[in-house]
Structure formats: C-alpha cells, structure tokens
Short mmCIF file of C-alpha atoms in Angstrom, two decimals:
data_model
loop_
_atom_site.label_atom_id
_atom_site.label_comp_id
_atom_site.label_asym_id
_atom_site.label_seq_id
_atom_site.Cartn_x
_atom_site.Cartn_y
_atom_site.Cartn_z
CA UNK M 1 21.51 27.86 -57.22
CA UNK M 2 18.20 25.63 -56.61
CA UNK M 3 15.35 27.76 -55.54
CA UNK M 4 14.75 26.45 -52.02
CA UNK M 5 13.87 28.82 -49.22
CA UNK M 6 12.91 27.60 -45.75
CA UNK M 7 11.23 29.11 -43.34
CA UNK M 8 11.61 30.18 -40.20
CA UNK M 9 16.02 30.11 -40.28
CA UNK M 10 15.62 29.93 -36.56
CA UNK M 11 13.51 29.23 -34.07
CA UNK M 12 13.34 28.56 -30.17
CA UNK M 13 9.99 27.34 -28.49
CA UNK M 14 8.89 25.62 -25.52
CA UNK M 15 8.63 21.44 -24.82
CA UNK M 16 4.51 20.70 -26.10
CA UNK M 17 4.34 23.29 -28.50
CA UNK M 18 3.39 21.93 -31.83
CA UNK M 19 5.79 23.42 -34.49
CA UNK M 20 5.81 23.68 -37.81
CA UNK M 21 8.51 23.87 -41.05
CA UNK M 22 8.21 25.46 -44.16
CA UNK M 23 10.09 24.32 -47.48
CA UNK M 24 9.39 26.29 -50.60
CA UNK M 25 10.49 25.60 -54.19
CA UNK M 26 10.55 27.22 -57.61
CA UNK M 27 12.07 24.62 -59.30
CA UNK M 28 9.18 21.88 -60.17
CA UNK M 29 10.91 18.92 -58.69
CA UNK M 30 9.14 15.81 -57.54
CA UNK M 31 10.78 14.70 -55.06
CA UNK M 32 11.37 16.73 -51.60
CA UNK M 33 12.99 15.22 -48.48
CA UNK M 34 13.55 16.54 -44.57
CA UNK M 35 16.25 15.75 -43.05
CA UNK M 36 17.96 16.23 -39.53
CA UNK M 37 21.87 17.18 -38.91
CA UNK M 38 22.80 16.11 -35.18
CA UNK M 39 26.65 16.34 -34.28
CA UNK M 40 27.95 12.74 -34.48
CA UNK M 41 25.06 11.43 -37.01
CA UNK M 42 25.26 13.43 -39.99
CA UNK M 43 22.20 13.32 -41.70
CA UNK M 44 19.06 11.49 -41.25
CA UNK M 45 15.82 11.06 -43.38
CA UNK M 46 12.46 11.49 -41.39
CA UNK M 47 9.94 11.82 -44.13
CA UNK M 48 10.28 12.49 -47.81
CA UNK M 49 7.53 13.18 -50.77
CA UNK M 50 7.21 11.52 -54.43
CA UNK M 51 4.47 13.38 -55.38
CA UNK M 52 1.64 15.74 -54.18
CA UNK M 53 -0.30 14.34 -51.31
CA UNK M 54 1.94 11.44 -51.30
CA UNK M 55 5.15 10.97 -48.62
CA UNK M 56 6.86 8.31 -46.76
CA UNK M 57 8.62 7.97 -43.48
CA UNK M 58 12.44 7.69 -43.19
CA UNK M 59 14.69 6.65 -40.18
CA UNK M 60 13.87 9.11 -37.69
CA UNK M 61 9.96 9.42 -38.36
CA UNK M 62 8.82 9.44 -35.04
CA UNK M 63 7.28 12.85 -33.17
CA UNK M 64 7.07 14.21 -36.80
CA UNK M 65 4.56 14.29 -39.47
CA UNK M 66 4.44 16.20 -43.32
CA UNK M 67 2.08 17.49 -45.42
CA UNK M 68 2.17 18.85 -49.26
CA UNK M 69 -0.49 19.66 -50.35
CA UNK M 70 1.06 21.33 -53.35
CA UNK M 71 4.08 20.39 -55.20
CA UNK M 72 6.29 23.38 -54.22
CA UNK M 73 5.73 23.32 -50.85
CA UNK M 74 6.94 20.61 -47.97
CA UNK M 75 5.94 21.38 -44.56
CA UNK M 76 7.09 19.54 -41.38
CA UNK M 77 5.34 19.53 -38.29
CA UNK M 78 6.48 18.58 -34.30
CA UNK M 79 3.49 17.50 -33.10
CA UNK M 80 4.50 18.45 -29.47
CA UNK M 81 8.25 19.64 -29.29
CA UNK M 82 10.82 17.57 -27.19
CA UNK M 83 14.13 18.44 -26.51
CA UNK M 84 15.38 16.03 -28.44
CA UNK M 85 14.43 17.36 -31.75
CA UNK M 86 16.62 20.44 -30.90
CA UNK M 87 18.43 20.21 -34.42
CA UNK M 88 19.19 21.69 -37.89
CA UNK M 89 16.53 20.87 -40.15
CA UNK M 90 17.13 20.62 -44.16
CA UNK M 91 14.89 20.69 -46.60
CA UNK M 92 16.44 19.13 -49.99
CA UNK M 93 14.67 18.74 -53.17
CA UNK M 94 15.68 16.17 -56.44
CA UNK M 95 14.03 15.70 -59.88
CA UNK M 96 13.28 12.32 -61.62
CA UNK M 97 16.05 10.43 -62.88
CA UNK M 98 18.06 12.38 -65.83
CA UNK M 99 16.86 15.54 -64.55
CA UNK M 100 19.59 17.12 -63.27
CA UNK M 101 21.87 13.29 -62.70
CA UNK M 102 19.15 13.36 -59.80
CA UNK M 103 21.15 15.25 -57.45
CA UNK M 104 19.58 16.78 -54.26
CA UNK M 105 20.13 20.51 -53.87
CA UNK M 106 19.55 21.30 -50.27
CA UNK M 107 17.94 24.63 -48.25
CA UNK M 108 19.82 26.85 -46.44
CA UNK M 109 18.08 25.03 -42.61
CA UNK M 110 16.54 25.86 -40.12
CA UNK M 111 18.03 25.69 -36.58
CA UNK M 112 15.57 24.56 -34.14
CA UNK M 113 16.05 24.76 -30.18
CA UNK M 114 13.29 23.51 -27.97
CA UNK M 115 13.58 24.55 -24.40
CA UNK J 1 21.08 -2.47 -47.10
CA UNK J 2 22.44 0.50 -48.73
CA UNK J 3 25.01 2.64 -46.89
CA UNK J 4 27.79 4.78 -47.27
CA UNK J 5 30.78 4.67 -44.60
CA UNK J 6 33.92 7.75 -44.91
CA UNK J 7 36.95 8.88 -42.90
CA UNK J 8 36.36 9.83 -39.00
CA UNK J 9 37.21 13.25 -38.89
CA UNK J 10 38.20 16.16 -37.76
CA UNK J 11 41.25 16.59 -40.33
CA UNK J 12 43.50 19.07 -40.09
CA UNK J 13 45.83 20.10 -42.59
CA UNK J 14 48.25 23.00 -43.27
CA UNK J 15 47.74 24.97 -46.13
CA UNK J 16 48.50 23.61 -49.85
CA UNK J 17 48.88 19.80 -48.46
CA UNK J 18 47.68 16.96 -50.08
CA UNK J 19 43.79 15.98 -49.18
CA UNK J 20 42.44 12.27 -49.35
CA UNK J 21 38.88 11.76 -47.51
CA UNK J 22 38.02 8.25 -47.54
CA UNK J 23 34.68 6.76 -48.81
CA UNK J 24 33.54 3.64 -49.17
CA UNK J 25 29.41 2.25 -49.48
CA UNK J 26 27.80 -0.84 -50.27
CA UNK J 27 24.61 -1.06 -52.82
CA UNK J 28 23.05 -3.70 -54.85
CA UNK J 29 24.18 -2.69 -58.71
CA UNK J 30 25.74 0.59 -60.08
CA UNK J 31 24.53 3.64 -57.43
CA UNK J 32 25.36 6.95 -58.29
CA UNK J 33 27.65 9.01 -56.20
CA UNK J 34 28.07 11.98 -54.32
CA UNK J 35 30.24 14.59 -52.59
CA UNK J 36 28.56 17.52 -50.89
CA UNK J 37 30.31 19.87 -48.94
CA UNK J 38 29.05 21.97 -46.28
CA UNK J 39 30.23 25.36 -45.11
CA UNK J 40 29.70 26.84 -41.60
CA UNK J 41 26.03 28.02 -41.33
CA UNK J 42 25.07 26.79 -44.89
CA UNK J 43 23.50 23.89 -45.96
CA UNK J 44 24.60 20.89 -47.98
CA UNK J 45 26.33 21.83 -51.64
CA UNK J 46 27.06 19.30 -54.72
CA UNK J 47 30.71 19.19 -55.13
CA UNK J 48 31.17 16.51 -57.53
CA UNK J 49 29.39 13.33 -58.92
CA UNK J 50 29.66 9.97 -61.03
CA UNK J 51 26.64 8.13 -61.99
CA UNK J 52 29.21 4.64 -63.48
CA UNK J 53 31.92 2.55 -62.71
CA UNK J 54 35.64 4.52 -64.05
CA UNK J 55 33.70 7.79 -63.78
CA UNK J 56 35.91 10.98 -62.32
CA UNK J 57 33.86 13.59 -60.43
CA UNK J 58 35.87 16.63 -60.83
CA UNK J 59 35.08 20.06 -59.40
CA UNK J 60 37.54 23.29 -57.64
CA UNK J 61 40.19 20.60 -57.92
CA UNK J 62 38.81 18.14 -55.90
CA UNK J 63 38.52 14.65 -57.70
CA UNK J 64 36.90 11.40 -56.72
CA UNK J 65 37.04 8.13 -58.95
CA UNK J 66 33.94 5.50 -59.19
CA UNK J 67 35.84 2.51 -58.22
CA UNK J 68 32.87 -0.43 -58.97
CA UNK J 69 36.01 -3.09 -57.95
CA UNK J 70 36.40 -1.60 -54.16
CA UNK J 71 33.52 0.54 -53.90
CA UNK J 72 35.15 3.28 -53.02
CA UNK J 73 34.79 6.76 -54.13
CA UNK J 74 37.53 8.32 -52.80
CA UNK J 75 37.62 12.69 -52.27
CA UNK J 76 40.98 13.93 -53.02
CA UNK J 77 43.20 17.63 -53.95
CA UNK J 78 46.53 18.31 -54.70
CA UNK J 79 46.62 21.89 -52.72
CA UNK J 80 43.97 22.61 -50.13
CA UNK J 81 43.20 26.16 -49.29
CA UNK J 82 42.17 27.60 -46.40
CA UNK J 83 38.61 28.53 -48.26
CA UNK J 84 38.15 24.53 -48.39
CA UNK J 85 37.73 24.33 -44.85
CA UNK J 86 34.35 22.77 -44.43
CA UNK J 87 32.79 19.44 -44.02
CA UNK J 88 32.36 16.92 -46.45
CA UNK J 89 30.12 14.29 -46.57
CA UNK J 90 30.00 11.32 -49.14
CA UNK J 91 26.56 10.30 -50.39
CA UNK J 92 24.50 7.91 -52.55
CA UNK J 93 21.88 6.64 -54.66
CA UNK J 94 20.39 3.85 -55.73
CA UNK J 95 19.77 3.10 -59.27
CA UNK J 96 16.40 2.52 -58.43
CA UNK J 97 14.28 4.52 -55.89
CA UNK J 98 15.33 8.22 -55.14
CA UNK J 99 16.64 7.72 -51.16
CA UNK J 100 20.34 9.14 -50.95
CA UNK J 101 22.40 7.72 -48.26
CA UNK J 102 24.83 9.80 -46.48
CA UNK J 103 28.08 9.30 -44.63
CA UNK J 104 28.30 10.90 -41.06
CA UNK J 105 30.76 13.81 -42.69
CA UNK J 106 34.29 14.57 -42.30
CA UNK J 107 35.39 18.10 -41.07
CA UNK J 108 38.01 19.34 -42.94
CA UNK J 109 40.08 22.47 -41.53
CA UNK J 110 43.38 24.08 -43.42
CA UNK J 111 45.56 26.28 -41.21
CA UNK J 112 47.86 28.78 -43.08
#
C-alpha cells in the first residue's frame, strides 16, 4: 500500500472555526490532490499540488485554501467552517508519468462534520 | 471537456451473478483509464487499469476493455461475491496534465 496517512480521521467543530487537514506521504510523489466525497457527486477536486510551493484550484475551490510547504506534506485549510463542507475529505497522491502508470493511490479520509 | 459518465446505481445482485458496470468518458486523444473501488469506511483503491486502445485491465476477476471505438471501458465479473460489495467508480486521465476525472460511483451490493 501507498504511504498516505491523514490526519485527524474525524473531526466535528463549530460554523467559523478555521480548520485544518493534514496529508502525509512517504512515497516521494509530485503530485498530491484533495478531494471531497458528497452522496450524489462522487468526487470532486478543490485544490491539487505539482510541486512544492506550487498548487492549483479545482472545481470546488471556494471556502478552502492549501499549503505545502514540503513535498510530503499537503495541508488543507477551512478558512471559517460552513455546514456545507460537512464531508469526507481524501487526500490522493500520483507520481510523474511512467511512475507507477500514474495512478492515484488515495488516504484512508477524513470525515468532517461542522455543526 | 474531459469527463467520465457510468451506470446509476445502487445494483443489487445475488451471489455468483454476472456483473457489468457501465462506463463511458469523453477526452481529446488516448486517456488512460481507471477502476477504483471503494469499501465501506475506506478510501478509494486501484482495481484495474489500461493506459491504450484494446488494453484489458484485469484484477480479482474483474475485467474492463479500452474500447478507443465507443469509449467505453466497461467493469465486468463472471461470479460476484459477497466480499465485492462496494462501490465502484470509473476514472480518467489525460495524456497530458495529471487531473483524473471521476464518475459519480456505482454501489454495488451481493446478497447470498
């Protein structure tokens, strides 16, 4: 299996409260992506990274903003929690092209509930 | 743009029946493709791939063919099992870029 750990797995807080994601990696990838899984939608992109210090915005970028600062680590942050970002959260990693068919391998989530 | 459409779901199916999970997508040139499959409380697993046209993914004997002539990259098993209950989702990739495009899942559940 990948090495991908996120952190917290769970996590309730209140609407306003700025919140923030962990993803972790061991296994030197490039790329890392966030995602959202809503019932009905599947899954949607809201910010992924290319490099260190360097990230774009997917479909659902709005109310959330990333950092990485290193290349193992992608953090996502809720600027000030709605209820509408209740949600499971995925973290998934992929390597340059020919590295691994550049697959993603995904985290185990995080399940987010803001009251 | 590029996008990846499969089956509504849920499917239900009794135990050692015959599984097809419909997936079609539209892309400019030759994406590569994708099934994950996603257990209750676990995140998203590779179950098979094909990077060209006339490839066979093949994986816990679940197939799906690259068909570049309908664009289709169908999931299918001979005998499901009660273990493959899950949901599946189709996905893609460019050959250019590294976005993946996912389907909206299908929800797969075998009853003994």
């Amino acid at each position: 299996d990948a090495g991908i750990t996120q952190s917290p797995r769970h996590k309730v807080t209140e609407t306003g409260t700025p919140v923030t994601l962990r993803c972790h990696q061991t296994e030197n990838h490039r790329y890392m992506y966030w995602y959202r899984q809503d019932p009905g939608h599947g899954l949607r992109l809201i910010h992924y990274s290319y490099g260190v210090k360097d990230t774009d915005k997917g479909e659902v970028s709005d109310g959330y903003s990333v950092s990485r600062s290193k290349t193992e680590d992608f953090l996502l942050t809720l600027e000030s929690a709605t209820s509408s970002q209740t949600s499971v959260y995925f973290c998934a990693i992929s390597g340059d092209r020919g590295q691994n068919g550049n697959e993603q391998f995904f985290g185990p989530g995080t399940r987010l509930t803001v009251l | 743009g590029d996008s990846v459409t499969q089956m509504e779901g849920p499917v239900t199916l009794s135990e050692e029946a015959f599984l097809t999970i419909n997936c079609t997508y539209t892309a400019t040139g030759y994406p590569s493709l994708f099934w994950y499959v996603q257990y209750p409380g676990e995140g998203l697993q590779l179950l098979l791939k094909a990077t060209k046209a006339d490839d066979k993914g093949s994986n816990k004997g679940f197939e799906a063919t690259y068909r570049k002539e309908t664009t289709s990259f169908h999931l299918e098993k001979g005998s499901v099992q009660v273990s493959d209950s899950a949901v599946y989702f189709c996905a893609l990739t460019p050959n250019t870029g590294n976005q993946f495009y996912f389907g909206t899942g299908t929800s797969l559940t075998v009853i003994p």
